[in-house]
Short mmCIF file of C-alpha atoms in Angstrom, two decimals:
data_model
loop_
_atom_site.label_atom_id
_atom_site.label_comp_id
_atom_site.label_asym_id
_atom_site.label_seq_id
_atom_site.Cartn_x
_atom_site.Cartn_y
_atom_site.Cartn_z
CA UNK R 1 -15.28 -20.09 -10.73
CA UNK R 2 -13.57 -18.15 -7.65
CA UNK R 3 -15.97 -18.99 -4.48
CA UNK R 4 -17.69 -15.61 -3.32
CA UNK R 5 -17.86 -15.35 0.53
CA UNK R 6 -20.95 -16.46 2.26
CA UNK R 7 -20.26 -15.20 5.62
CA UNK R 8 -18.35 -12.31 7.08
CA UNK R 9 -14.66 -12.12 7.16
CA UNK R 10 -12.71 -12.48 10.49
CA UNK R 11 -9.53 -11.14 10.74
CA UNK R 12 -6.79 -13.07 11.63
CA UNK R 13 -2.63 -14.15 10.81
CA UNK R 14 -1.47 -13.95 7.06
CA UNK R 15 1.27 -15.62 5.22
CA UNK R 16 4.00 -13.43 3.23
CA UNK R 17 3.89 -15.38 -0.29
CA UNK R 18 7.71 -16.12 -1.68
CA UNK R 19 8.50 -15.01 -4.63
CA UNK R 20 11.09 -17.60 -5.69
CA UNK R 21 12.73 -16.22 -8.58
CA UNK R 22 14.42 -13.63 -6.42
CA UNK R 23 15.21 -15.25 -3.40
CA UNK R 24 18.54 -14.23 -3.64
CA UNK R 25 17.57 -10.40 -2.94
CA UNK R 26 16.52 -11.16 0.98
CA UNK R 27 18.20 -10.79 4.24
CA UNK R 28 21.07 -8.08 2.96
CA UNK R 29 23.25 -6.34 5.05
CA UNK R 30 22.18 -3.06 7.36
CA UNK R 31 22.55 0.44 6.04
CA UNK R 32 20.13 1.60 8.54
CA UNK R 33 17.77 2.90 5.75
CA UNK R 34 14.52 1.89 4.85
CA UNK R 35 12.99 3.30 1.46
CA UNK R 36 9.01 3.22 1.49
CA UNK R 37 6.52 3.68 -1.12
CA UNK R 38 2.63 4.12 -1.30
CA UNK R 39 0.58 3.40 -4.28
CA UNK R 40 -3.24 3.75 -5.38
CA UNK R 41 -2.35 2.25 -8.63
CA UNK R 42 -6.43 2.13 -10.11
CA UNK R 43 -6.24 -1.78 -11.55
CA UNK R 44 -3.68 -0.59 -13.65
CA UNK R 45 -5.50 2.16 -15.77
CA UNK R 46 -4.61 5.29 -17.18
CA UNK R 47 -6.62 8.46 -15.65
CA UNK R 48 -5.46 12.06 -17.20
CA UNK R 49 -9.18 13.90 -17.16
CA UNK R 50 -12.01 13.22 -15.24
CA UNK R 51 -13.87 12.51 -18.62
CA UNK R 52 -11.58 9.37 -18.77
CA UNK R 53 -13.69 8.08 -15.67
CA UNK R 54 -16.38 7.58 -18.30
CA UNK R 55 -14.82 6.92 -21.33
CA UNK R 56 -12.89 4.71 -19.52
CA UNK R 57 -15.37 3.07 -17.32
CA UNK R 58 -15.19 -0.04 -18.80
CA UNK R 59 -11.59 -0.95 -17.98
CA UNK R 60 -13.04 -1.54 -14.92
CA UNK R 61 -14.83 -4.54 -16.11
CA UNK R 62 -12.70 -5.83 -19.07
CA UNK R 63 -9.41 -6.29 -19.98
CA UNK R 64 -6.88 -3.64 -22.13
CA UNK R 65 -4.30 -3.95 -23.67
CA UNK R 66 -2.71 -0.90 -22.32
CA UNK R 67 -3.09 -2.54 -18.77
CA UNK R 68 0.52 -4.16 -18.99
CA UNK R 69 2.20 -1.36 -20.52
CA UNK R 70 1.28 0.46 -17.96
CA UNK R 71 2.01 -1.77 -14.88
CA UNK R 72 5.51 -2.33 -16.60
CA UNK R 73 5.59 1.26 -15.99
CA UNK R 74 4.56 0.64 -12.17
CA UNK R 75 6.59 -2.02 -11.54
CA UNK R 76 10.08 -0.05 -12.74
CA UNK R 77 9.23 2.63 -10.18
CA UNK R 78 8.54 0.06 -7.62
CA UNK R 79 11.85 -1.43 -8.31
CA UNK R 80 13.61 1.23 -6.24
CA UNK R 81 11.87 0.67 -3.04
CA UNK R 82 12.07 -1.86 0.12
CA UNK R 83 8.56 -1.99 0.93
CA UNK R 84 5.67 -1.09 -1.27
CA UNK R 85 1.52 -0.76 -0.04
CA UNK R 86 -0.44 -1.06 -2.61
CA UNK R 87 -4.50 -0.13 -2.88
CA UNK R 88 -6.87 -1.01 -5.90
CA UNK R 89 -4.91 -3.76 -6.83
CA UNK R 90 -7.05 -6.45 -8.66
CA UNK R 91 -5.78 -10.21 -7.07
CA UNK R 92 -7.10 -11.83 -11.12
CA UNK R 93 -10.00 -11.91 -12.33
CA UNK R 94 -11.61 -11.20 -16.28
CA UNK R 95 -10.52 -7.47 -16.36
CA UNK R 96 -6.74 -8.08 -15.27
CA UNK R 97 -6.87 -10.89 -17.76
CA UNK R 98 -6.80 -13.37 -14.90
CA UNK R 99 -3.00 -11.99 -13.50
CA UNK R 100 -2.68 -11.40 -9.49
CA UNK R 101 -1.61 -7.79 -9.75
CA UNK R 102 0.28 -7.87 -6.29
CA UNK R 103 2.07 -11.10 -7.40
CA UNK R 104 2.80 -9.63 -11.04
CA UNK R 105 4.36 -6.57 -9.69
CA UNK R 106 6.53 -8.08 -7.45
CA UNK R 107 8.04 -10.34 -10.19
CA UNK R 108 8.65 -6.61 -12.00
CA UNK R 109 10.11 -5.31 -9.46
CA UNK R 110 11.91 -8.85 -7.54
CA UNK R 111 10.69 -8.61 -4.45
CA UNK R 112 11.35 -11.56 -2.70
CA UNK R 113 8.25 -11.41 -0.36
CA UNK R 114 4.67 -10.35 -1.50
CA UNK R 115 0.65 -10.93 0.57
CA UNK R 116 -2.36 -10.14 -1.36
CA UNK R 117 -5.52 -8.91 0.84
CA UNK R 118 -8.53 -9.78 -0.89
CA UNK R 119 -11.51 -7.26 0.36
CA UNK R 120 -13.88 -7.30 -2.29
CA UNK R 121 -14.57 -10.53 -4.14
CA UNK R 122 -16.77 -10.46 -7.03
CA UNK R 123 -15.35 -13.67 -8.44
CA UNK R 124 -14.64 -13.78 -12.34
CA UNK R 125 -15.31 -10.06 -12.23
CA UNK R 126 -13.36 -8.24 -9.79
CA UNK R 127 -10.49 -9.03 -7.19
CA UNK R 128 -10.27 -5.97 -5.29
CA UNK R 129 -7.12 -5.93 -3.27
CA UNK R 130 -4.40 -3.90 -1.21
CA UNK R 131 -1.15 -5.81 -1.20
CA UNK R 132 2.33 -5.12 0.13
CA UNK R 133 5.58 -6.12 -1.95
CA UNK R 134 8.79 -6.80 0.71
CA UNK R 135 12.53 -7.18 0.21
CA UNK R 136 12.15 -7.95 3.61
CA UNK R 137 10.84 -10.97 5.15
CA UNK R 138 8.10 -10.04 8.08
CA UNK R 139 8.10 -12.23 11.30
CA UNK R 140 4.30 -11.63 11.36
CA UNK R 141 1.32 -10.35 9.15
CA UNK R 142 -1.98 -10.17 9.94
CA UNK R 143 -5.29 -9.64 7.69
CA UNK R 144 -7.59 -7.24 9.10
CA UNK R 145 -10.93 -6.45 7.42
CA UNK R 146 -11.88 -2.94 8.68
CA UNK R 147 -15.42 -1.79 10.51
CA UNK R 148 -17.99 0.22 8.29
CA UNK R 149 -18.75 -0.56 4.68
CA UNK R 150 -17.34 -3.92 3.82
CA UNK R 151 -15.01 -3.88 0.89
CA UNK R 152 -12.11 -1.89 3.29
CA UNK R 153 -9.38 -3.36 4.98
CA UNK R 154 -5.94 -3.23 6.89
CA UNK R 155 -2.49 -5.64 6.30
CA UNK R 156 -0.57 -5.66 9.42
CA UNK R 157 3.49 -6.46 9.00
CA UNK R 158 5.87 -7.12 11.94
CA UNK R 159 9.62 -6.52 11.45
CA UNK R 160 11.99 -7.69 14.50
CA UNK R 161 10.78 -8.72 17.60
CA UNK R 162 10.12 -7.36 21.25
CA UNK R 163 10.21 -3.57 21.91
CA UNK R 164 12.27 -2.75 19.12
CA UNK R 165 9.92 -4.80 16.76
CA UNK R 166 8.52 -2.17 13.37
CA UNK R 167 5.01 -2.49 12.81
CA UNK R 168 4.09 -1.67 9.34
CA UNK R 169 0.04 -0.90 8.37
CA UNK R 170 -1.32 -0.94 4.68
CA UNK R 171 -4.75 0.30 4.44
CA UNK R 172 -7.26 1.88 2.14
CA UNK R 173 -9.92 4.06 4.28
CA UNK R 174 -13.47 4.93 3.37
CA UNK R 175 -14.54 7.88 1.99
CA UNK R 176 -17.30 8.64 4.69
CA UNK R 177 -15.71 10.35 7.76
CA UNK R 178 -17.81 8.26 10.15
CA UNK R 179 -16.09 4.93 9.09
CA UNK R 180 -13.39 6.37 9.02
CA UNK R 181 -13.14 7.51 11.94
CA UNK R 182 -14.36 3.31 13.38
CA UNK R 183 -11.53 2.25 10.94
CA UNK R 184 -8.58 4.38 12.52
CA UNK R 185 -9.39 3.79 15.84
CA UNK R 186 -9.47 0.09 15.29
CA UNK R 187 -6.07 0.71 13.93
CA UNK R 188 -5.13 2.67 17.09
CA UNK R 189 -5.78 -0.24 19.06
CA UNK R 190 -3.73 -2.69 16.72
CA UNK R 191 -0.77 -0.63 16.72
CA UNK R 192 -0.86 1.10 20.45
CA UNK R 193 1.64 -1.55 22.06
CA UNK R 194 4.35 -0.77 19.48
CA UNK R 195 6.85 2.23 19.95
CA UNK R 196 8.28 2.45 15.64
CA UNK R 197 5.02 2.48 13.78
CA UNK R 198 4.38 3.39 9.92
CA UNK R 199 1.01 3.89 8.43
CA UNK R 200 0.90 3.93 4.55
CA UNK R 201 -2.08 3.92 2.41
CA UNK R 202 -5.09 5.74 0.77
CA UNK R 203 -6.62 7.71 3.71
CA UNK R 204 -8.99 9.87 2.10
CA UNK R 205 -8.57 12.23 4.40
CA UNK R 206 -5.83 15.23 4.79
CA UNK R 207 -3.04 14.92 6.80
CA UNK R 208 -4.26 17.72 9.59
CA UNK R 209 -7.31 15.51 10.08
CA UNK R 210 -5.44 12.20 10.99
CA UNK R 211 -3.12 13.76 13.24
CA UNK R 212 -5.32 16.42 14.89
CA UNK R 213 -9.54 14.91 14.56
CA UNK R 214 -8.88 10.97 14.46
CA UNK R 215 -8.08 8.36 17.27
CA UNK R 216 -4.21 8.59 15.94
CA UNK R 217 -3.98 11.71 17.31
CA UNK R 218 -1.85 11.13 20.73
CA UNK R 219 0.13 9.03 18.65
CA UNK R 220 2.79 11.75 18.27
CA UNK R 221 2.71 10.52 14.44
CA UNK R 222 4.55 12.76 11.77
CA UNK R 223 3.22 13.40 8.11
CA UNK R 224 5.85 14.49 6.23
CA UNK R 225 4.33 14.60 3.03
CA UNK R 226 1.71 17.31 2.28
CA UNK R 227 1.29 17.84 -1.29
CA UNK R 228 -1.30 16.94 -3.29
CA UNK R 229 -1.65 13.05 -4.37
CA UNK R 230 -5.41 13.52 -6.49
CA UNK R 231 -5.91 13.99 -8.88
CA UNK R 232 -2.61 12.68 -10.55
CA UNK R 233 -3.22 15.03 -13.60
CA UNK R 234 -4.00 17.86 -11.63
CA UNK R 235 -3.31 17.52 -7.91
CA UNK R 236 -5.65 19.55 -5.74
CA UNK R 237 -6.24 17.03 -2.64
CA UNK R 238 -3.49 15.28 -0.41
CA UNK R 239 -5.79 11.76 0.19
CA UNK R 240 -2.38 9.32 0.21
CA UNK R 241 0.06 9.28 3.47
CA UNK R 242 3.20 7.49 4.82
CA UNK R 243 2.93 8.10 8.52
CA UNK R 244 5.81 7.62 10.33
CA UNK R 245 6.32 7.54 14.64
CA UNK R 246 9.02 10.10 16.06
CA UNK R 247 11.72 7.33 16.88
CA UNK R 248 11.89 7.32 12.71
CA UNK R 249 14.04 9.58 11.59
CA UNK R 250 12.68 11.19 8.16
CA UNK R 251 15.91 11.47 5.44
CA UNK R 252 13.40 12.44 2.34
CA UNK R 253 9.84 12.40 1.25
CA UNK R 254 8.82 12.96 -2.44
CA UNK R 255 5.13 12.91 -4.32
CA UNK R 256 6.04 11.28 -7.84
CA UNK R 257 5.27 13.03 -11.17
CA UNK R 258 3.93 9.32 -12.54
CA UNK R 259 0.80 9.67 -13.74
CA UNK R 260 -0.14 5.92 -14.27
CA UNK R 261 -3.15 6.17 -12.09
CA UNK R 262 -5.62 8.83 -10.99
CA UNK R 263 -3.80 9.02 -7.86
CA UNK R 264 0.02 9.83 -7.38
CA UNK R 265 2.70 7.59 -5.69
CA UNK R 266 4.17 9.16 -2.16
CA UNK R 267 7.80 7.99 -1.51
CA UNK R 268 9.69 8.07 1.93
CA UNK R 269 13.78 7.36 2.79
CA UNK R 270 14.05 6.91 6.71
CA UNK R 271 16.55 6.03 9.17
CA UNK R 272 16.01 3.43 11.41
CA UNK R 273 17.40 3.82 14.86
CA UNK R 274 20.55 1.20 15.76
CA UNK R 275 18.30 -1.07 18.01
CA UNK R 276 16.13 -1.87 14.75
CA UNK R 277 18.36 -2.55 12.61
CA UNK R 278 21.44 -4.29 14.70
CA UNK R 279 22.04 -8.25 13.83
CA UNK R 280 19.53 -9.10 16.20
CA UNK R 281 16.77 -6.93 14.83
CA UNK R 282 15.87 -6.12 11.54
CA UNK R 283 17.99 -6.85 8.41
CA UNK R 284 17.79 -4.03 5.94
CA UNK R 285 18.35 -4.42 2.22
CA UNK R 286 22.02 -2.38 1.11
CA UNK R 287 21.28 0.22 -1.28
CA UNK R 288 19.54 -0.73 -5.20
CA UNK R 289 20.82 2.14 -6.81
#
């Protein structure tokens, strides 16, 4: 029986988990390009019609056998990426058929470096998780829950060190625009000492409220993706961001036609400028494809 928490959660330093089967993959030479990828991937199921969030319900309790086919699916498009947030992951429990979601998709898609945060646990039940998959290793990560609603919380990823260090947050933000606004502007104040910043996740929000209405807004922050992420079979709302600071140079950004989840996958290439990635800096993986 997984242990349900009997007091609140603190937040505090993480451990990247090591995927040993692709060791191998880590610490590659610079190109000086970073390829980024944010995910709302459901627990694995299938959305195409908002009936299917009834008929479907129930997925959300039990396990499918159309869950694996379809994080197969997930984890080939993740394959092409160097750092991957996930949100509504489930970490194992009955309706996952007892698999770490997180862990399993980063054997799919060999990432050497994986951290599960755990935000929800309803033991046997449900797991519910964000996670981050890596092909690099991060020289810290901290587990933030967020303020508001419990259930909601933040990963926190350090790349280099010093002034030229990349800070990297994964979140999923509540729906209610009074947490949300307590959640970003706790995030403000984790990431205000750092100059390269990148903010991935399921905001809920649009992108003209985050840079214009929230505590990010004298951030400078760019959101280079604007179309619509939700609903995957019909997108009419742009809820899922990669936001990037202006010392990031943006080479490409691209919402996914992969409708393995009610929500679409956003995708971002950057540059990195020469201080973070020189031999003293960051290391970033050569070129997958």
């Amino acid at each position: 029986m997984l242990r349900r928490w009997s007091s609140p959660r603190l937040a505090g330093p993480g451990q990247a988990r090591v995927n040993p089967l692709c060791l191998d993959s880590s610490g590659l030479p610079c190109n000086g390009r970073l390829r980024l990828l944010s995910f709302n991937i459901q627990v694995g199921i299938s959305t195409e019609r908002y009936h299917h969030y009834l008929t479907r319900s129930w997925q959300h309790l039990l396990p499918h056998t159309g869950r694996a086919r379809n994080l197969q699916r997930i984890g080939d498009l993740l394959a092409n990426y160097d750092l991957v947030a996930l949100q509504e992951a489930d970490g194992g429990s009955m309706r996952s058929g007892y698999v770490n979601q997180v862990e399993h998709l980063a054997q799919l898609g060999a990432f050497p470096y994986w951290y599960q945060q755990l935000n929800r646990n309803l033991g046997r039940f449900a797991q519910h998780s964000n996670g981050v998959l890596s092909r690099l290793e991060p020289q810290g990560l901290e587990d933030h829950p967020l303020p508001g609603p419990s259930g909601r919380g933040a990963i926190l990823l350090r790349f280099g060190q010093g002034e030229n260090a990349l800070v990297v947050v994964v979140m999923h933000l509540a729906l209610g625009g009074g947490a949300r606004t307590r959640q970003l502007a706790y995030i403000r104040d984790l990431i205000g000492g750092y100059r390269h910043q990148i903010l991935m996740g399921d905001m809920n929000t649009h992108a003209s409220d985050l840079l214009e209405h929230s505590p990010l807004r004298d951030l400078g922050l760019q959101a280079p993706q604007i179309e619509a992420t939700f609903p995957s079979w019909r997108p009419q709302r742009c809820l899922d961001h990669i936001l990037l600071s202006p010392s990031l140079t943006l080479e490409r950004v691209d919402v996914l036609a992969q409708a393995t989840s009610d929500h679409l996958p956003v995708a971002v290439e950057i540059r990195l400028p020469d201080a973070l990635h020189d031999a003293d800096a960051l290391p970033v993986p050569t070129d997958r494809t």
